[in-house]
PDB file of C-alpha atoms in Angstrom:
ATOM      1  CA  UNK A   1     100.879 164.368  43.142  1.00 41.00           C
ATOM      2  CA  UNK A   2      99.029 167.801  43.052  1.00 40.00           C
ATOM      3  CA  UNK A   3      95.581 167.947  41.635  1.00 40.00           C
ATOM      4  CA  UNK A   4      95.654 169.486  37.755  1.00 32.00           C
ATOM      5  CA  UNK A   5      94.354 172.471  38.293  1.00 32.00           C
ATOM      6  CA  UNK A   6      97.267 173.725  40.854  1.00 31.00           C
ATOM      7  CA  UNK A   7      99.682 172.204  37.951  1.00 30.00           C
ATOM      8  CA  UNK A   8      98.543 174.479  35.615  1.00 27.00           C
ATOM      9  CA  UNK A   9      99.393 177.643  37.322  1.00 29.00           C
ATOM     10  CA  UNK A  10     101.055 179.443  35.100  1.00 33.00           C
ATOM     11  CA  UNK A  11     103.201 181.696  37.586  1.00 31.00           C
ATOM     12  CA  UNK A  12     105.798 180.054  40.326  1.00 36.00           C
ATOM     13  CA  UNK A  13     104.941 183.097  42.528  1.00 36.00           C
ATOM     14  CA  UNK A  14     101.747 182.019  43.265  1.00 34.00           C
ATOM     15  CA  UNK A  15     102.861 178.233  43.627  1.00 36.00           C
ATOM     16  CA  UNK A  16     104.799 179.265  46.839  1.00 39.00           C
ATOM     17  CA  UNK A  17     102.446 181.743  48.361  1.00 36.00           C
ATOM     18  CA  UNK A  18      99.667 179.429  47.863  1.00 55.00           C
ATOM     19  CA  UNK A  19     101.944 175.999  49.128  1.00 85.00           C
ATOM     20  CA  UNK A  20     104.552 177.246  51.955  1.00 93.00           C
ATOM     21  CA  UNK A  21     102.674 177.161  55.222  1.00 93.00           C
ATOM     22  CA  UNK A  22     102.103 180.733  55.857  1.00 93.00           C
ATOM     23  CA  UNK A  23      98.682 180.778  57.084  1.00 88.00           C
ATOM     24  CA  UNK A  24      98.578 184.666  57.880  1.00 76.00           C
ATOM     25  CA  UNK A  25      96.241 183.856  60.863  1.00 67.00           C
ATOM     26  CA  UNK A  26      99.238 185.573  63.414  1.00 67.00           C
ATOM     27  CA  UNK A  27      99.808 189.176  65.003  1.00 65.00           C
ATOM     28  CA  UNK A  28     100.528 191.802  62.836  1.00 65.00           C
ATOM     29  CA  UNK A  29     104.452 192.236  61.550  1.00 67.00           C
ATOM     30  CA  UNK A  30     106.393 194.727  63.962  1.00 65.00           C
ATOM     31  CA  UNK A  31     109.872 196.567  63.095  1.00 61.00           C
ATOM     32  CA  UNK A  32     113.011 194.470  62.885  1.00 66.00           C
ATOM     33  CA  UNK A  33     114.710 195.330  66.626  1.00 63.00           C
ATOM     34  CA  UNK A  34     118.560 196.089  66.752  1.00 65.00           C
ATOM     35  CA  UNK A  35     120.569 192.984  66.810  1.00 68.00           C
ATOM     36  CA  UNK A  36     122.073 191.862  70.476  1.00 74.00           C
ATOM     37  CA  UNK A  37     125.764 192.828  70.800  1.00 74.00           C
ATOM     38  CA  UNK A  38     128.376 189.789  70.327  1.00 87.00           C
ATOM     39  CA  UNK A  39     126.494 187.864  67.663  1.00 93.00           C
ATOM     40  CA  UNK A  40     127.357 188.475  64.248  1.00 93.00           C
ATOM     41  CA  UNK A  41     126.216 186.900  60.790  1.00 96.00           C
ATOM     42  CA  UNK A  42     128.451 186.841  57.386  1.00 96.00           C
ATOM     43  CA  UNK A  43     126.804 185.482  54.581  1.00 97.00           C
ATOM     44  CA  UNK A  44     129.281 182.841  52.648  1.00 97.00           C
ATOM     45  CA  UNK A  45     127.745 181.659  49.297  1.00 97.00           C
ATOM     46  CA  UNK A  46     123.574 182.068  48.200  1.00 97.00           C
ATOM     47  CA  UNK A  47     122.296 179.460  45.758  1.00 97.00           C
ATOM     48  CA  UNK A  48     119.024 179.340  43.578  1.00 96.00           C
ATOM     49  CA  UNK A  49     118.774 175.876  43.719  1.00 96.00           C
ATOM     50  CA  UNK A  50     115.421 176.172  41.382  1.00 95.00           C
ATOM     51  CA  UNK A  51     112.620 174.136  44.060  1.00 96.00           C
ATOM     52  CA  UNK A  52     110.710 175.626  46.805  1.00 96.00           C
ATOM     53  CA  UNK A  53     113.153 175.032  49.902  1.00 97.00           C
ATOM     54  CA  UNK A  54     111.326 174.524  52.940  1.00 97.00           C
ATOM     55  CA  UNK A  55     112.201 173.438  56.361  1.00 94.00           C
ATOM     56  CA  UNK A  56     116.034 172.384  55.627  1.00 96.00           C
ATOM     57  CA  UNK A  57     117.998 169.757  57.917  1.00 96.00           C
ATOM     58  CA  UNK A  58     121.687 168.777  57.622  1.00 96.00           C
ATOM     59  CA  UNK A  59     121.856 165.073  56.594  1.00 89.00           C
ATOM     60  CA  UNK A  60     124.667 163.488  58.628  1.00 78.00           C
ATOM     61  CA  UNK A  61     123.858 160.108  57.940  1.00 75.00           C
ATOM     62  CA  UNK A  62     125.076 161.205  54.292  1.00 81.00           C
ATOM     63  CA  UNK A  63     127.240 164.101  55.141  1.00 81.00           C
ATOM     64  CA  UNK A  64     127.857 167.315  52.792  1.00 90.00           C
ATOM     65  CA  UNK A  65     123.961 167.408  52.000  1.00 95.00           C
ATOM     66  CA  UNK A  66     121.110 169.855  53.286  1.00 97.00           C
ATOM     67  CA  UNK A  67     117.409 168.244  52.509  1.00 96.00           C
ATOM     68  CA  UNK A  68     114.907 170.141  51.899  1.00 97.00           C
ATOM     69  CA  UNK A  69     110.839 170.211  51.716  1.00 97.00           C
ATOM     70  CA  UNK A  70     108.943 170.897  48.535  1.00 96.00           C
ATOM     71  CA  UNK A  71     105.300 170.797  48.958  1.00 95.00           C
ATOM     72  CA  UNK A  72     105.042 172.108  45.045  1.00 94.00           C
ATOM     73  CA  UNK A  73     106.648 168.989  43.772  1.00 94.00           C
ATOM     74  CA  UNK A  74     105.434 166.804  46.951  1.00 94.00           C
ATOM     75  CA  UNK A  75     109.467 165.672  47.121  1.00 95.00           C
ATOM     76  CA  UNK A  76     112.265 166.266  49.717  1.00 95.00           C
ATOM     77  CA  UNK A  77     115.256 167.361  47.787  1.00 96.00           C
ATOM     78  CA  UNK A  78     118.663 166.590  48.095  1.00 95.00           C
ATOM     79  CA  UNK A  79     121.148 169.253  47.895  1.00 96.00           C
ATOM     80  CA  UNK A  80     125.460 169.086  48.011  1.00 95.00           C
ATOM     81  CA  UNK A  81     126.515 171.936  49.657  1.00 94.00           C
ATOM     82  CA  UNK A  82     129.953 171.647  48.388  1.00 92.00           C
ATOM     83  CA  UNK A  83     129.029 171.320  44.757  1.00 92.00           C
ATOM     84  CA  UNK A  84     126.325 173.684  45.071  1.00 93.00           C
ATOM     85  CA  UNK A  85     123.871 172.047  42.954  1.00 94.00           C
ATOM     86  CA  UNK A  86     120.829 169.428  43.635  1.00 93.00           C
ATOM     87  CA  UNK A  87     121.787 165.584  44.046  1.00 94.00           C
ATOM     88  CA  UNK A  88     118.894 163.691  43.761  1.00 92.00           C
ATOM     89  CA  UNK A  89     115.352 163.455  46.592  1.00 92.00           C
ATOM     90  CA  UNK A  90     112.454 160.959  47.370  1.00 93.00           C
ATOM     91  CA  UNK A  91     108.668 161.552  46.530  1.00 95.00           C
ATOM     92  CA  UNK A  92     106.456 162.388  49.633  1.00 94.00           C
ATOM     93  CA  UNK A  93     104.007 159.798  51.133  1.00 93.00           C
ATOM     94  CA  UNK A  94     100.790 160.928  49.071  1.00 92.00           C
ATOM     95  CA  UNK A  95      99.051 161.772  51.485  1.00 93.00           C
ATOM     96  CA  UNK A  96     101.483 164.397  52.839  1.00 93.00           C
ATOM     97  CA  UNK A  97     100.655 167.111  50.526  1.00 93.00           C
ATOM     98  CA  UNK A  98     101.196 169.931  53.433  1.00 95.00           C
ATOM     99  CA  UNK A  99     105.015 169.089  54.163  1.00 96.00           C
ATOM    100  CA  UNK A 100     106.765 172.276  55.487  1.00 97.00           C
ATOM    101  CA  UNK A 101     109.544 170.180  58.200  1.00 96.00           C
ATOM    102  CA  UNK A 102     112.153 167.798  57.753  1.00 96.00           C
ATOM    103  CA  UNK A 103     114.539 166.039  59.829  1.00 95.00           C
ATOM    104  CA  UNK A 104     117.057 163.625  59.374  1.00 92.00           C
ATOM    105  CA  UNK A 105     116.340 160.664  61.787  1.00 89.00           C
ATOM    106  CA  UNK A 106     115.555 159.120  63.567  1.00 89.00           C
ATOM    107  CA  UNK A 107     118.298 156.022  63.407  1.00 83.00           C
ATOM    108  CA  UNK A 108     117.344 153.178  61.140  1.00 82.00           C
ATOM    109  CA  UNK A 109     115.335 155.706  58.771  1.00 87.00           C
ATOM    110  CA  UNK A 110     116.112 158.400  56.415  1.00 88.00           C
ATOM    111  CA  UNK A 111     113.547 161.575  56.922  1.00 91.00           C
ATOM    112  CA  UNK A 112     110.949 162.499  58.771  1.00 95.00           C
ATOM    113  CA  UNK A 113     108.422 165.336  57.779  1.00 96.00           C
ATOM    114  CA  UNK A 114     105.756 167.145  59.187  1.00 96.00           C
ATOM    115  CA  UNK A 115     102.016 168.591  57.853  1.00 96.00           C
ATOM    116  CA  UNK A 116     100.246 172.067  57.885  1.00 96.00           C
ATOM    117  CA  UNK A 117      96.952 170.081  57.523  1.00 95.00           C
ATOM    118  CA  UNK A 118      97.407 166.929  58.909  1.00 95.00           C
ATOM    119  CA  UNK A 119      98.191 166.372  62.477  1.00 95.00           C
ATOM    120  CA  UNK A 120     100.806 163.249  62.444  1.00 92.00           C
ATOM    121  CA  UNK A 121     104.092 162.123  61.601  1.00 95.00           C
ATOM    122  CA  UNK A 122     105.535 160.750  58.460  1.00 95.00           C
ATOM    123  CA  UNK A 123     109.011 158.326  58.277  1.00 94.00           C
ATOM    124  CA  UNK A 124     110.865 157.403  55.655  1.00 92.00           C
ATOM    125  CA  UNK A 125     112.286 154.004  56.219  1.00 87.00           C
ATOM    126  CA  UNK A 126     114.795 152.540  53.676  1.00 78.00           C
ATOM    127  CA  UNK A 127     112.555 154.063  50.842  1.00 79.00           C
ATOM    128  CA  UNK A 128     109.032 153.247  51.823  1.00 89.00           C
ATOM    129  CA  UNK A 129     107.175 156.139  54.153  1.00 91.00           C
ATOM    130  CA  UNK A 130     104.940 155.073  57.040  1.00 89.00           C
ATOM    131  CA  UNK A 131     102.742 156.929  59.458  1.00 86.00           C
ATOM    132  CA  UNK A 132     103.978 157.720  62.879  1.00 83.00           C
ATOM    133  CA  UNK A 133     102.496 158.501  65.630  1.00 79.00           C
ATOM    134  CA  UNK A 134     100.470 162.175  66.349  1.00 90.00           C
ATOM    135  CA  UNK A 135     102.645 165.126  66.014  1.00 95.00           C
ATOM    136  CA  UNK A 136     102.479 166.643  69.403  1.00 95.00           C
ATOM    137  CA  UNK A 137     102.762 170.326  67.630  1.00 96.00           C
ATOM    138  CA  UNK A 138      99.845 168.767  65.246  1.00 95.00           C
ATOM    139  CA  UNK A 139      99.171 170.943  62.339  1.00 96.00           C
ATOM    140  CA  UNK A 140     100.674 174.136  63.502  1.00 96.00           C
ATOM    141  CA  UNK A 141     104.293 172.731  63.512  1.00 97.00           C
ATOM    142  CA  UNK A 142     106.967 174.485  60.902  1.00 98.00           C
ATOM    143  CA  UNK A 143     110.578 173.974  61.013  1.00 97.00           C
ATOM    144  CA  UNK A 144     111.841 170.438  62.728  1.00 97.00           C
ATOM    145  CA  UNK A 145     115.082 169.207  62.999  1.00 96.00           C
ATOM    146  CA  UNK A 146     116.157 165.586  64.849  1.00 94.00           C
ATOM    147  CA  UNK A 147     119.302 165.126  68.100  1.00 93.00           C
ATOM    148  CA  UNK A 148     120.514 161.828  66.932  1.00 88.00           C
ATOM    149  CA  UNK A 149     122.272 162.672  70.367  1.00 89.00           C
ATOM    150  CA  UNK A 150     119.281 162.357  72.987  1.00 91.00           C
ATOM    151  CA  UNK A 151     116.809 160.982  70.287  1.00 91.00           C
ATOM    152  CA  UNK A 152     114.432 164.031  70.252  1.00 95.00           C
ATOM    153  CA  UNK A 153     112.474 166.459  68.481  1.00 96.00           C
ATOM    154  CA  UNK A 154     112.629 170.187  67.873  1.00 98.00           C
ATOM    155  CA  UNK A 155     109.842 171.983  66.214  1.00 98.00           C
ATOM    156  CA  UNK A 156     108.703 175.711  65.491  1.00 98.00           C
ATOM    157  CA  UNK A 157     105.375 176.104  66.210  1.00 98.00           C
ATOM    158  CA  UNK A 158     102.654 178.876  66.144  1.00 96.00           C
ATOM    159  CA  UNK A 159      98.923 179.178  67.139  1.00 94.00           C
ATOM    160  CA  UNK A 160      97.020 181.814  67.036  1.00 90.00           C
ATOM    161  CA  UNK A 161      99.805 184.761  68.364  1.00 90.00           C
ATOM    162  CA  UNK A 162     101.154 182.119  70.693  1.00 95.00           C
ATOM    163  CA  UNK A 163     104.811 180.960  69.661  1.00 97.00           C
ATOM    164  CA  UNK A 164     106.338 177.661  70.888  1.00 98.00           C
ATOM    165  CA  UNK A 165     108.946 175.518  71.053  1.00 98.00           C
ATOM    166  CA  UNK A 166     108.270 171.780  71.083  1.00 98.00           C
ATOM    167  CA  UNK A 167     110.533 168.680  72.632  1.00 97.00           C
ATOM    168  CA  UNK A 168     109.211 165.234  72.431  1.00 95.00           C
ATOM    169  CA  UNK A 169     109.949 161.946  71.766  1.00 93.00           C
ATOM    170  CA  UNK A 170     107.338 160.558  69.749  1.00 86.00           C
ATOM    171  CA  UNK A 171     104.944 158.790  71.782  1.00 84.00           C
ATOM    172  CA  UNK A 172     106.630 159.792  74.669  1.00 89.00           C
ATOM    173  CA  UNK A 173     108.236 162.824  76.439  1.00 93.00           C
ATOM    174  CA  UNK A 174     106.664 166.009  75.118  1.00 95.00           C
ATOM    175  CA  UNK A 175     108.234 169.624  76.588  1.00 96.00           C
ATOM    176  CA  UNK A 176     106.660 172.767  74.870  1.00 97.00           C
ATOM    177  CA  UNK A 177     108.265 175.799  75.638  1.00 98.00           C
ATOM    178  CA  UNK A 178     106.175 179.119  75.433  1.00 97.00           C
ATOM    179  CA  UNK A 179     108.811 181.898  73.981  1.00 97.00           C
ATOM    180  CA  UNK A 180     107.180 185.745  73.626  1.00 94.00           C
ATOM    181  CA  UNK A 181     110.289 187.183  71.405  1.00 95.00           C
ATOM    182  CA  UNK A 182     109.398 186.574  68.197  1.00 94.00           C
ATOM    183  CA  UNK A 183     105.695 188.473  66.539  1.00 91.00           C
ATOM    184  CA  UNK A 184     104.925 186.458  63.227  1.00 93.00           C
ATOM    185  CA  UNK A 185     104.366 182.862  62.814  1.00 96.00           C
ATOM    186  CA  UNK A 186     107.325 180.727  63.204  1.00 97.00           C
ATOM    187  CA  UNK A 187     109.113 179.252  59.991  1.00 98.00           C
ATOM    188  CA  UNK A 188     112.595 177.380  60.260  1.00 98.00           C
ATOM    189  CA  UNK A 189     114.099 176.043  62.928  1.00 98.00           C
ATOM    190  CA  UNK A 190     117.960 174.422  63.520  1.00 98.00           C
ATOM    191  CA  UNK A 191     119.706 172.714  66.322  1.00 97.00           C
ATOM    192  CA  UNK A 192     123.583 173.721  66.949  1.00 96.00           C
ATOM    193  CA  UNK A 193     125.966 173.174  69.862  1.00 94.00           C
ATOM    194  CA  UNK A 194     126.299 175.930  72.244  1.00 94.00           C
ATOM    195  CA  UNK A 195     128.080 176.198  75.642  1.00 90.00           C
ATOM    196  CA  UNK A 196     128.238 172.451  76.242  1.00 92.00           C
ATOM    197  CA  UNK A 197     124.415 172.550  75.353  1.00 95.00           C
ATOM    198  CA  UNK A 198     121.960 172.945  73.078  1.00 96.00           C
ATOM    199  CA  UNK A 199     121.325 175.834  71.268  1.00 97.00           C
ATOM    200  CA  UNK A 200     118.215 176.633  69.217  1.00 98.00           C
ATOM    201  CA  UNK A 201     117.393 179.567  66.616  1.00 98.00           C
ATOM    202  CA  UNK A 202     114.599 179.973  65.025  1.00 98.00           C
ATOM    203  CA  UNK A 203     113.013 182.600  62.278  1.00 97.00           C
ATOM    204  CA  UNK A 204     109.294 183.580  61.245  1.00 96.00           C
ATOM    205  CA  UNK A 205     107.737 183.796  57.835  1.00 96.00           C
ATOM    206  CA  UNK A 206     107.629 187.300  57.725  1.00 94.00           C
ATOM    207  CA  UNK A 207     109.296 189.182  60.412  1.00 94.00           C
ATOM    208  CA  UNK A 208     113.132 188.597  59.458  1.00 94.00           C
ATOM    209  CA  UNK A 209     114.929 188.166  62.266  1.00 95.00           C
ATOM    210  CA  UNK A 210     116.793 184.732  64.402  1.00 97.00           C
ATOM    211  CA  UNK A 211     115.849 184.439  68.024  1.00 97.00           C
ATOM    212  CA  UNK A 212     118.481 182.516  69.447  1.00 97.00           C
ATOM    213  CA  UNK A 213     118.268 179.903  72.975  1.00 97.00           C
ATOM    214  CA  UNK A 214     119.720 177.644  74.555  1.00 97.00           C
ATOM    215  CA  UNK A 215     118.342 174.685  76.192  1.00 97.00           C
ATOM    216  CA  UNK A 216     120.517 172.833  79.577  1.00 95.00           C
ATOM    217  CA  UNK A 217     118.236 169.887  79.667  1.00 93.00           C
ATOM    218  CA  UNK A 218     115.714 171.674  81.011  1.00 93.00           C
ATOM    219  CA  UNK A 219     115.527 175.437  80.897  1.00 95.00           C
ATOM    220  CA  UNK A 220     115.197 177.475  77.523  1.00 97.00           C
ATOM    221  CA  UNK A 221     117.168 180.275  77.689  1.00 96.00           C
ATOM    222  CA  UNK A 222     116.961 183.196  74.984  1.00 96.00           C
ATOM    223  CA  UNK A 223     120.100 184.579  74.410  1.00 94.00           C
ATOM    224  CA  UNK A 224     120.068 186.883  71.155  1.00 94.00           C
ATOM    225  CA  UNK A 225     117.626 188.605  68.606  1.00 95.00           C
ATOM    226  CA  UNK A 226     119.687 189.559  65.250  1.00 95.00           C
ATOM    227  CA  UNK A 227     117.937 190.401  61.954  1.00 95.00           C
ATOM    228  CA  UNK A 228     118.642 188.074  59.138  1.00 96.00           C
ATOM    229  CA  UNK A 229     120.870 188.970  56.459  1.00 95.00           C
ATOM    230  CA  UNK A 230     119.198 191.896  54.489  1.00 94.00           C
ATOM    231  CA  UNK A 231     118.733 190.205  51.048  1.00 94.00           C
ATOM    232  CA  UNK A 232     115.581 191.857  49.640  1.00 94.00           C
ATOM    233  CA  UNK A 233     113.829 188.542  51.166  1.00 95.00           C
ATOM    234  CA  UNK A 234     109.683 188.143  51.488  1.00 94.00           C
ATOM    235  CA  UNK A 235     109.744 185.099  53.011  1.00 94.00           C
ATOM    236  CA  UNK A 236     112.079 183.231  55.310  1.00 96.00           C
ATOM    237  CA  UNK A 237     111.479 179.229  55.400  1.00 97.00           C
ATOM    238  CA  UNK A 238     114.055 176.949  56.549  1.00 97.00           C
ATOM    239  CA  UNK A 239     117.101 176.687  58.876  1.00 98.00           C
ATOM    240  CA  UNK A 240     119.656 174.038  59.940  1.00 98.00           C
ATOM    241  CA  UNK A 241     123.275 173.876  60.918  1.00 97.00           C
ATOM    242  CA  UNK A 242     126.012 171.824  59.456  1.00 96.00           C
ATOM    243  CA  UNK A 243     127.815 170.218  62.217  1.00 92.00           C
ATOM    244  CA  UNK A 244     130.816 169.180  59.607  1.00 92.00           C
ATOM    245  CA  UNK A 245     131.005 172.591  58.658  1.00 94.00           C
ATOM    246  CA  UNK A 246     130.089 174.564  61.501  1.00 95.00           C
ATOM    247  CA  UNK A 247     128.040 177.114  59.500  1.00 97.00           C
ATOM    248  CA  UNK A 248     124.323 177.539  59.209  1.00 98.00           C
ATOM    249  CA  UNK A 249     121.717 177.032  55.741  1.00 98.00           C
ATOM    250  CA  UNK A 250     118.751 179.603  55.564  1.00 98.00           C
ATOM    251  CA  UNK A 251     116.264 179.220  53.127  1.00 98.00           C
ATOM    252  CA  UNK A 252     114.120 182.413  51.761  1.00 97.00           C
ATOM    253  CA  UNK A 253     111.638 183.674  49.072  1.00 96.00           C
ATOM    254  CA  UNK A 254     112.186 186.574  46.719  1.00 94.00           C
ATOM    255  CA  UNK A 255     109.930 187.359  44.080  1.00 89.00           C
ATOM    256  CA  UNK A 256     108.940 184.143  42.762  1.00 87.00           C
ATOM    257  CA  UNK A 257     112.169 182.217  43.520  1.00 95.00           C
ATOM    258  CA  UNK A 258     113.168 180.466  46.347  1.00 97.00           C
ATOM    259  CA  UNK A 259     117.263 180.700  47.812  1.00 98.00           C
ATOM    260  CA  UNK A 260     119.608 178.910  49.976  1.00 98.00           C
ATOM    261  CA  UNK A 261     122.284 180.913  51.798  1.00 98.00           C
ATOM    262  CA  UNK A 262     125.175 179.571  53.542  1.00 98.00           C
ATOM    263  CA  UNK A 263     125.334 181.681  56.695  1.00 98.00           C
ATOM    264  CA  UNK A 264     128.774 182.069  59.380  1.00 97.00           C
ATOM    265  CA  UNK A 265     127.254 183.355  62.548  1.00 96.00           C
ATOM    266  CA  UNK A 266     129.310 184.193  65.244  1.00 93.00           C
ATOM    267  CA  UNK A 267     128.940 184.259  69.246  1.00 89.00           C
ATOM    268  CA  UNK A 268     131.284 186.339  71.413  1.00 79.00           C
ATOM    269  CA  UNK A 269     132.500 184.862  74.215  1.00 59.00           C
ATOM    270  CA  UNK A 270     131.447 188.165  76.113  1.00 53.00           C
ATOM    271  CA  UNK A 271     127.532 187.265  75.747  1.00 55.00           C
ATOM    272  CA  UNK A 272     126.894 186.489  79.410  1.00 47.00           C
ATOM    273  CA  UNK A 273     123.626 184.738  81.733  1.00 45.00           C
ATOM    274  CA  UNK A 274     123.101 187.646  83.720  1.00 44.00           C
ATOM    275  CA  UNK A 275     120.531 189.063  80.827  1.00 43.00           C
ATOM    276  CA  UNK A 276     119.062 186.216  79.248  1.00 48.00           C
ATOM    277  CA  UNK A 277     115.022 184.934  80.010  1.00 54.00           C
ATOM    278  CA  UNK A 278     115.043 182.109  80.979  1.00 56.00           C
ATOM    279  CA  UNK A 279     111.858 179.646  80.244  1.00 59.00           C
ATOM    280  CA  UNK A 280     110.414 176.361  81.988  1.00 54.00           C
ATOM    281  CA  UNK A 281     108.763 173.811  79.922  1.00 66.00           C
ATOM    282  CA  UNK A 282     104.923 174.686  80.002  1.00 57.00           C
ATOM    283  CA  UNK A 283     104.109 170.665  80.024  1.00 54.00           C
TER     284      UNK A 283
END
């Protein structure tokens, strides 16, 4: 649990800034750019579920429920998207105080989670968390989400201006791909089908927009920039998609609450190759 003194903050506000990973160490914020044509977002429900909502991953071992990061409470919460209210969570491993990413995998265990100060790995398996090995995205990763399809990774991650996307396998296979469209450290991160492969979006902290890819097994491939839903939002945290559903979960600050909004985003068929950047893994 938290030290005392952070307890006895008296305002939520300064719980979140204080505990959400935003480091401010990035380049400075730039304009929101016009959305790319053929990619359209409708916002279906928002929620205040009442925690700090970080990272977000769609828990198909258990489907119907988004988890969630809370490094306030040092818990991953449990939410049912179809009642629209929180079911339930598990307490943090101690000693992972910084948690900002979740992911629900790999097989045999319930979570993992990431750490803005510590450099590994944490697994929850059958209710008792245990180290894993280094996080190849170390301290700087954000957003994570787990392919129960090829066994791998995805993680946001930002150093010093320099935004990347990381692949791995832990203690094996590690891809990091080097993308220059977004300007502001990276936040959430989600996983979604997308022509036969696998498409990635991810968001920043405080530049509001998705930057969308897709990977082929080998080549990232940005295909889209669209602003997020304009929500009076400071902060934008966590992303996943909810393969039962087919509609996306983004997480945001206002004020000193945190939100959950079911998102439908929508790819026209008329989005073609011949003007997306392609990227090779850097490693």
């Amino acid at each position: 649990m938290k030290p005392v003194h952070l307890l006895l903050i008296g305002l939520a506000s300064l719980a979140y800034a204080g505990e959400d990973g935003n480091d401010g160490l990035h380049a400075p914020v730039c304009p929101i750019v016009p959305g790319t044509d053929g990619i359209s977002i409708t916002v279906i429900d928002t929620w205040t579920p009442g925690v700090q909502v970080l990272g977000l991953d769609w828990l198909n071992s258990e489907d119907g429920y988004v988890i969630m990061a809370s490094a306030v409470d040092d818990r991953i919460n449990r939410w049912d998207a179809a009642g629209g209210c929180m079911a339930g969570g598990i307490d943090l491993m101690d000693s992972n105080a910084g948690c900002f990413g979740v992911a629900a995998g790999p097989a045999g265990a319930l979570f993992t989670s990431n750490d803005w100060d510590l450099t590994n790995l944490f697994v929850n398996e059958n209710g008792a968390w245990v180290d894993f090995p280094a996080n190849p995205a170390g301290n700087k990763g954000r957003g994570m989400e787990f392919d129960e399809e090829t066994g791998e990774y995805w993680e946001a991650h930002s150093d010093d201006g320099v935004y990347s996307i990381y692949n791995f396998v832990p203690g094996g296979t590690t891809n990091r791909f080097i993308i220059s469209e977004p300007s502001y450290q990276l936040s959430g991160l989600a996983v979604f089908p997308c022509n036969g492969n696998l498409g990635i979006v991810v968001t920043s902290y405080n530049v509001h927009q998705f930057y969308f890819y897709e990977y082929d097994g080998s080549t990232l491939t940005h295909f889209g920039t669209v602003p997020c839903p304009s929500m009076g939002q400071a902060q934008s945290y966590g992303l996943c998609y909810a393969d039962s559903r087919g509609t996306f979960f983004w997480s945001w600050a206002k004020g000193s609450a945190c939100y959950l909004s079911e998102l439908d985003i929508d790819f026209d068929a008329g989005l073609t190759h011949d003007t997306w950047g392609s990227i090779k893994a850097q490693f």
